[in-house]
């Protein structure tokens, strides 16, 4: 059993609704490489690099794994699309769902958050909140406006007027705020159903985070990518939650650090710009991550097609963990071809 062939299908799948209004060109400016890798015995592994993924890096790394047995490879050593394809091949070869290659399963379904774009008006944000509640979501994340951060309060009130407390609000400060401004905004919205503030200040300001936690009644979160960042957060009691974007081995390390400290996580393995393939992979990671109890930012439903058959389903804010061997999902190759803007093959 040796790896012998690579296909890369570079796709541009448009967004839907409000995200499409404000980001109509992004799927074409930052297209998404879909990877298919074959063994000489006919098994095919699939993966998704994510928006803006490097085709040249995929091709370079494929040369390293070509001719090798996928069971001899450590998937986390490779870029995202190839990593997923190797997990898929390994799981299919063994007859195991991919989560069994990552750890002990602790849940059968993973929580999902809804999301909208930072430029959405209060009225648009409220309409998206209604859409989210109608589909069973319990948490709604959005970034603050880049030049009008004061609209944060207006958007929170608009959500409350639309859906009341049915939707917890996760606010990601995607642009610099000061300590004083963060306190000012927090005081105006504390009485609403605010799940947390994500990254309101630079991470290096750990002392300010401790002070901020004592000043406001809104939990704080960091978006992190490494175990080192988790250690800093825990040692300095800087935050209540962590948003984790990392490969399975790093997620496991972060969970080992934070579970004893009772710091809950959510996973942002795919985020915006990805299709159902990467969200399926994220579900496998969530299945084995003990303290990943908060709804994740894995957002295939913001695309007009998830490129899978059957499509992934989010019900009551949860998605089932796939149980078939490998990633447990199948690409809809007709849809892939419909959205494809480039195609590469290596043998």
Short mmCIF file of C-alpha atoms in Angstrom, two decimals:
data_model
loop_
_atom_site.label_atom_id
_atom_site.label_comp_id
_atom_site.label_asym_id
_atom_site.label_seq_id
_atom_site.Cartn_x
_atom_site.Cartn_y
_atom_site.Cartn_z
CA UNK A 1 0.00 0.00 0.00
CA UNK A 2 1.81 3.09 -1.28
CA UNK A 3 0.76 6.62 -2.15
CA UNK A 4 0.99 7.16 -5.89
CA UNK A 5 -1.26 9.97 -7.16
CA UNK A 6 -2.41 13.50 -6.25
CA UNK A 7 -5.24 15.65 -7.57
CA UNK A 8 -5.81 19.24 -6.48
CA UNK A 9 -9.13 20.85 -7.38
CA UNK A 10 -8.97 24.58 -6.65
CA UNK A 11 -12.53 25.77 -6.03
CA UNK A 12 -14.24 29.12 -5.52
CA UNK A 13 -17.60 28.64 -3.80
CA UNK A 14 -19.54 31.89 -3.22
CA UNK A 15 -20.87 32.89 0.18
CA UNK A 16 -24.56 33.32 0.93
CA UNK A 17 -26.74 36.13 2.31
CA UNK A 18 -25.03 39.00 4.15
CA UNK A 19 -21.53 37.55 3.89
CA UNK A 20 -21.90 37.41 0.10
CA UNK A 21 -22.99 41.06 0.05
CA UNK A 22 -19.82 42.25 1.77
CA UNK A 23 -17.35 39.63 0.49
CA UNK A 24 -18.44 38.83 -3.07
CA UNK A 25 -14.91 38.52 -4.48
CA UNK A 26 -13.13 36.75 -1.62
CA UNK A 27 -13.81 33.15 -2.76
CA UNK A 28 -12.14 33.98 -6.08
CA UNK A 29 -9.30 36.00 -4.57
CA UNK A 30 -8.57 33.31 -1.96
CA UNK A 31 -9.74 30.04 -3.55
CA UNK A 32 -9.75 26.75 -1.71
CA UNK A 33 -7.65 23.72 -2.76
CA UNK A 34 -9.47 20.38 -2.42
CA UNK A 35 -7.01 17.46 -2.26
CA UNK A 36 -7.44 13.83 -3.39
CA UNK A 37 -4.62 11.34 -2.75
CA UNK A 38 -4.61 7.75 -4.03
CA UNK A 39 -2.88 4.60 -2.87
CA UNK A 40 -1.77 1.97 -5.37
CA UNK A 41 -4.55 -0.27 -4.02
CA UNK A 42 -7.23 2.19 -5.14
CA UNK A 43 -8.04 3.85 -1.80
CA UNK A 44 -8.60 7.61 -2.09
CA UNK A 45 -8.08 10.08 0.75
CA UNK A 46 -9.65 13.56 0.63
CA UNK A 47 -8.82 16.83 2.35
CA UNK A 48 -9.28 20.59 2.17
CA UNK A 49 -6.49 23.12 2.55
CA UNK A 50 -8.77 26.09 3.20
CA UNK A 51 -9.09 29.53 1.63
CA UNK A 52 -5.88 30.78 0.12
CA UNK A 53 -4.09 27.45 0.52
CA UNK A 54 -0.85 27.07 -1.43
CA UNK A 55 -1.01 24.61 -4.32
CA UNK A 56 2.77 24.76 -4.66
CA UNK A 57 3.20 23.73 -1.02
CA UNK A 58 0.80 20.83 -1.54
CA UNK A 59 2.78 19.66 -4.56
CA UNK A 60 6.09 20.04 -2.71
CA UNK A 61 4.89 17.98 0.24
CA UNK A 62 3.28 15.35 -1.99
CA UNK A 63 6.73 14.61 -3.40
CA UNK A 64 7.81 13.76 0.16
CA UNK A 65 4.99 11.28 0.82
CA UNK A 66 4.79 9.74 -2.67
CA UNK A 67 5.72 6.05 -2.58
CA UNK A 68 5.18 5.77 1.18
CA UNK A 69 2.64 3.72 3.10
CA UNK A 70 0.12 6.16 4.62
CA UNK A 71 0.09 4.09 7.81
CA UNK A 72 3.77 4.97 8.28
CA UNK A 73 3.07 8.72 8.12
CA UNK A 74 2.32 11.17 10.95
CA UNK A 75 -0.50 13.25 9.41
CA UNK A 76 0.13 16.35 11.53
CA UNK A 77 3.52 16.84 9.84
CA UNK A 78 1.82 18.02 6.65
CA UNK A 79 -0.20 20.96 5.39
CA UNK A 80 -3.91 20.90 6.14
CA UNK A 81 -5.28 19.30 2.97
CA UNK A 82 -2.68 16.53 2.85
CA UNK A 83 -3.00 16.00 6.60
CA UNK A 84 -6.73 15.35 6.26
CA UNK A 85 -6.21 13.12 3.21
CA UNK A 86 -3.69 11.01 5.16
CA UNK A 87 -6.09 10.68 8.12
CA UNK A 88 -8.77 9.68 5.61
CA UNK A 89 -6.52 7.06 4.00
CA UNK A 90 -5.42 5.67 7.36
CA UNK A 91 -8.99 5.42 8.63
CA UNK A 92 -10.21 3.75 5.45
CA UNK A 93 -7.32 1.27 5.50
CA UNK A 94 -8.07 0.33 9.11
CA UNK A 95 -11.86 0.57 8.90
CA UNK A 96 -11.84 3.27 11.60
CA UNK A 97 -13.41 6.74 11.73
CA UNK A 98 -10.64 9.34 11.86
CA UNK A 99 -11.35 10.32 15.47
CA UNK A 100 -10.06 6.89 16.60
CA UNK A 101 -6.65 7.94 15.27
CA UNK A 102 -6.75 11.08 17.42
CA UNK A 103 -7.89 9.96 20.85
CA UNK A 104 -10.76 8.69 22.99
CA UNK A 105 -14.20 9.72 21.82
CA UNK A 106 -16.07 11.82 24.39
CA UNK A 107 -19.09 13.02 22.36
CA UNK A 108 -21.24 11.90 19.42
CA UNK A 109 -22.07 15.39 18.18
CA UNK A 110 -20.28 18.71 18.25
CA UNK A 111 -21.75 22.17 18.97
CA UNK A 112 -21.71 24.77 16.18
CA UNK A 113 -21.90 28.57 16.35
CA UNK A 114 -23.42 30.89 13.74
CA UNK A 115 -21.46 33.82 12.29
CA UNK A 116 -21.82 37.00 10.28
CA UNK A 117 -19.54 39.60 8.78
CA UNK A 118 -18.12 42.62 10.62
CA UNK A 119 -19.66 45.17 8.23
CA UNK A 120 -23.24 44.01 8.75
CA UNK A 121 -25.58 46.76 9.91
CA UNK A 122 -27.62 46.36 13.09
CA UNK A 123 -30.66 45.53 10.94
CA UNK A 124 -28.73 42.93 8.95
CA UNK A 125 -27.26 41.48 12.12
CA UNK A 126 -30.75 41.13 13.61
CA UNK A 127 -32.01 39.39 10.46
CA UNK A 128 -29.10 36.94 10.63
CA UNK A 129 -29.89 36.32 14.31
CA UNK A 130 -33.45 35.35 13.39
CA UNK A 131 -32.12 33.06 10.66
CA UNK A 132 -29.77 31.43 13.18
CA UNK A 133 -32.44 30.85 15.83
CA UNK A 134 -34.83 29.37 13.25
CA UNK A 135 -32.13 26.80 12.47
CA UNK A 136 -31.44 25.89 16.07
CA UNK A 137 -28.18 27.73 16.71
CA UNK A 138 -27.53 28.85 20.27
CA UNK A 139 -24.46 31.10 19.81
CA UNK A 140 -23.95 33.93 17.30
CA UNK A 141 -20.44 35.24 16.67
CA UNK A 142 -19.46 38.38 14.81
CA UNK A 143 -16.52 40.74 14.53
CA UNK A 144 -16.86 44.38 15.49
CA UNK A 145 -16.96 47.08 12.83
CA UNK A 146 -13.42 48.16 11.78
CA UNK A 147 -14.08 51.92 11.84
CA UNK A 148 -17.32 52.23 13.85
CA UNK A 149 -16.85 50.04 16.94
CA UNK A 150 -19.57 51.97 18.74
CA UNK A 151 -22.09 50.09 16.56
CA UNK A 152 -21.32 47.07 18.74
CA UNK A 153 -23.94 48.27 21.21
CA UNK A 154 -26.49 48.90 18.45
CA UNK A 155 -25.97 45.42 17.02
CA UNK A 156 -26.35 43.75 20.43
CA UNK A 157 -29.60 45.61 21.07
CA UNK A 158 -30.87 44.75 17.59
CA UNK A 159 -30.22 41.05 18.23
CA UNK A 160 -32.01 41.21 21.59
CA UNK A 161 -35.02 42.97 20.05
CA UNK A 162 -35.17 40.28 17.37
CA UNK A 163 -34.65 37.08 19.37
CA UNK A 164 -34.39 38.01 23.05
CA UNK A 165 -32.16 35.70 25.06
CA UNK A 166 -32.52 32.80 22.61
CA UNK A 167 -29.08 33.50 21.18
CA UNK A 168 -25.86 34.06 23.14
CA UNK A 169 -23.60 36.64 21.50
CA UNK A 170 -19.88 36.04 20.95
CA UNK A 171 -18.13 39.33 20.10
CA UNK A 172 -14.74 39.16 18.41
CA UNK A 173 -12.87 42.43 18.51
CA UNK A 174 -11.08 42.11 15.21
CA UNK A 175 -9.57 45.61 15.46
CA UNK A 176 -7.68 47.38 18.28
CA UNK A 177 -9.65 48.57 21.29
CA UNK A 178 -8.30 50.29 24.38
CA UNK A 179 -8.87 49.05 27.92
CA UNK A 180 -11.11 52.04 28.69
CA UNK A 181 -13.17 51.62 25.53
CA UNK A 182 -13.63 47.89 26.20
CA UNK A 183 -14.92 48.64 29.71
CA UNK A 184 -17.23 51.34 28.33
CA UNK A 185 -18.76 49.00 25.74
CA UNK A 186 -19.01 46.12 28.22
CA UNK A 187 -20.92 48.22 30.74
CA UNK A 188 -23.51 49.05 28.07
CA UNK A 189 -24.15 45.45 27.03
CA UNK A 190 -23.51 43.36 30.17
CA UNK A 191 -27.23 42.91 30.82
CA UNK A 192 -27.72 41.16 27.50
CA UNK A 193 -26.90 37.52 26.71
CA UNK A 194 -23.19 37.99 25.95
CA UNK A 195 -21.25 34.71 25.86
CA UNK A 196 -17.83 36.39 25.76
CA UNK A 197 -15.49 39.04 24.35
CA UNK A 198 -12.84 37.43 22.14
CA UNK A 199 -9.44 39.20 21.95
CA UNK A 200 -10.58 42.66 23.12
CA UNK A 201 -6.92 43.58 23.84
CA UNK A 202 -3.53 42.37 22.57
CA UNK A 203 -2.51 39.05 24.17
CA UNK A 204 0.74 40.51 25.45
CA UNK A 205 -1.28 42.69 27.83
CA UNK A 206 -1.91 39.84 30.27
CA UNK A 207 -2.00 42.21 33.24
CA UNK A 208 -4.73 44.24 31.59
CA UNK A 209 -6.71 41.07 30.94
CA UNK A 210 -6.63 40.19 34.64
CA UNK A 211 -7.76 43.70 35.47
CA UNK A 212 -10.46 43.60 32.81
CA UNK A 213 -11.87 40.35 34.22
CA UNK A 214 -12.32 42.13 37.56
CA UNK A 215 -13.97 45.16 35.97
CA UNK A 216 -16.64 43.63 33.74
CA UNK A 217 -19.20 40.82 33.95
CA UNK A 218 -18.47 39.39 30.51
CA UNK A 219 -16.17 36.35 30.11
CA UNK A 220 -13.00 36.88 28.08
CA UNK A 221 -11.44 34.62 25.45
CA UNK A 222 -8.24 34.39 23.43
CA UNK A 223 -7.90 32.96 19.94
CA UNK A 224 -4.77 30.80 20.10
CA UNK A 225 -2.77 28.46 17.89
CA UNK A 226 -0.25 26.86 20.26
CA UNK A 227 0.20 25.14 23.60
CA UNK A 228 2.60 27.92 24.61
CA UNK A 229 -0.20 30.48 24.31
CA UNK A 230 -2.47 28.25 26.39
CA UNK A 231 0.17 28.09 29.13
CA UNK A 232 0.45 31.88 29.21
CA UNK A 233 -3.32 32.25 29.41
CA UNK A 234 -3.69 29.71 32.23
CA UNK A 235 -0.68 30.80 34.29
CA UNK A 236 -1.76 34.44 34.19
CA UNK A 237 -5.48 33.75 34.69
CA UNK A 238 -6.00 36.01 31.70
CA UNK A 239 -9.17 34.53 30.21
CA UNK A 240 -12.19 32.35 30.82
CA UNK A 241 -12.28 30.56 27.45
CA UNK A 242 -10.00 29.77 24.53
CA UNK A 243 -10.72 29.63 20.81
CA UNK A 244 -8.32 27.09 19.30
CA UNK A 245 -7.14 26.88 15.69
CA UNK A 246 -4.57 24.10 15.41
CA UNK A 247 -3.84 20.59 14.17
CA UNK A 248 -5.14 17.63 16.20
CA UNK A 249 -1.91 17.01 18.12
CA UNK A 250 -1.68 20.65 19.23
CA UNK A 251 -5.38 20.73 20.15
CA UNK A 252 -4.73 17.66 22.33
CA UNK A 253 -1.83 19.42 24.08
CA UNK A 254 -3.92 22.54 24.67
CA UNK A 255 -6.77 20.46 26.08
CA UNK A 256 -4.37 18.66 28.43
CA UNK A 257 -3.20 22.03 29.77
CA UNK A 258 -6.61 23.65 30.12
CA UNK A 259 -8.94 20.82 31.21
CA UNK A 260 -7.52 20.63 34.77
CA UNK A 261 -7.90 24.41 35.02
CA UNK A 262 -11.54 24.19 33.91
CA UNK A 263 -10.97 26.48 30.94
CA UNK A 264 -13.46 25.58 28.23
CA UNK A 265 -12.53 25.64 24.55
CA UNK A 266 -14.19 26.08 21.23
CA UNK A 267 -12.60 24.91 18.01
CA UNK A 268 -12.06 27.00 14.90
CA UNK A 269 -10.48 24.39 12.67
CA UNK A 270 -12.01 25.61 9.44
CA UNK A 271 -13.67 28.94 10.18
CA UNK A 272 -15.05 31.05 7.37
CA UNK A 273 -14.18 30.24 3.78
CA UNK A 274 -14.20 26.44 4.01
CA UNK A 275 -16.60 23.79 2.79
CA UNK A 276 -18.14 20.79 4.51
CA UNK A 277 -15.02 18.66 4.07
CA UNK A 278 -12.95 20.61 6.58
CA UNK A 279 -15.92 20.93 8.92
CA UNK A 280 -16.26 17.14 8.93
CA UNK A 281 -12.58 16.93 9.90
CA UNK A 282 -13.20 19.49 12.66
CA UNK A 283 -15.99 17.28 14.01
CA UNK A 284 -13.54 14.39 14.45
CA UNK A 285 -11.21 16.64 16.48
CA UNK A 286 -14.14 17.91 18.55
CA UNK A 287 -15.22 14.33 19.25
CA UNK A 288 -12.02 13.61 21.20
CA UNK A 289 -11.33 17.00 22.82
CA UNK A 290 -12.72 16.75 26.34
CA UNK A 291 -13.19 20.44 27.12
CA UNK A 292 -14.25 21.58 23.62
CA UNK A 293 -17.74 22.15 24.98
CA UNK A 294 -18.43 25.57 23.47
CA UNK A 295 -19.90 25.94 19.95
CA UNK A 296 -17.17 25.96 17.31
CA UNK A 297 -16.51 28.48 14.54
CA UNK A 298 -16.67 25.96 11.68
CA UNK A 299 -18.80 27.62 9.07
CA UNK A 300 -19.45 25.55 5.95
CA UNK A 301 -23.09 26.72 5.99
CA UNK A 302 -21.95 30.20 4.90
CA UNK A 303 -21.13 28.74 1.47
CA UNK A 304 -23.78 28.08 -1.18
CA UNK A 305 -22.59 24.45 -1.49
CA UNK A 306 -20.65 22.32 1.00
CA UNK A 307 -19.36 20.06 -1.84
CA UNK A 308 -20.43 16.87 -0.05
CA UNK A 309 -23.05 14.20 -0.72
CA UNK A 310 -25.11 13.99 1.29
CA UNK A 311 -24.77 17.52 2.66
CA UNK A 312 -23.77 18.03 6.28
CA UNK A 313 -26.67 18.76 8.61
CA UNK A 314 -26.65 21.11 11.59
CA UNK A 315 -29.61 20.40 13.87
CA UNK A 316 -30.39 22.33 17.05
CA UNK A 317 -26.89 23.82 16.92
CA UNK A 318 -25.11 20.45 16.71
CA UNK A 319 -23.53 18.35 13.97
CA UNK A 320 -23.15 14.58 14.23
CA UNK A 321 -19.63 13.19 14.23
CA UNK A 322 -19.15 11.02 11.10
CA UNK A 323 -18.87 7.31 11.89
CA UNK A 324 -17.82 5.82 8.55
CA UNK A 325 -14.12 4.99 8.01
CA UNK A 326 -11.75 7.91 7.50
CA UNK A 327 -13.34 11.35 7.48
CA UNK A 328 -16.64 9.59 6.90
CA UNK A 329 -17.87 11.90 4.13
CA UNK A 330 -17.89 11.82 0.34
CA UNK A 331 -17.10 14.61 -2.10
CA UNK A 332 -19.75 15.55 -4.63
CA UNK A 333 -17.39 15.59 -7.59
CA UNK A 334 -19.98 17.13 -9.91
CA UNK A 335 -20.27 20.08 -7.54
CA UNK A 336 -16.48 20.26 -7.19
CA UNK A 337 -16.16 20.50 -10.97
CA UNK A 338 -18.89 23.17 -11.13
CA UNK A 339 -16.95 25.44 -8.76
CA UNK A 340 -13.46 24.51 -9.94
CA UNK A 341 -11.19 27.25 -11.28
CA UNK A 342 -7.96 25.24 -11.51
CA UNK A 343 -6.92 21.58 -11.58
CA UNK A 344 -3.55 19.94 -10.94
CA UNK A 345 -2.56 16.27 -11.13
CA UNK A 346 0.69 14.63 -9.96
CA UNK A 347 1.62 10.97 -10.54
#
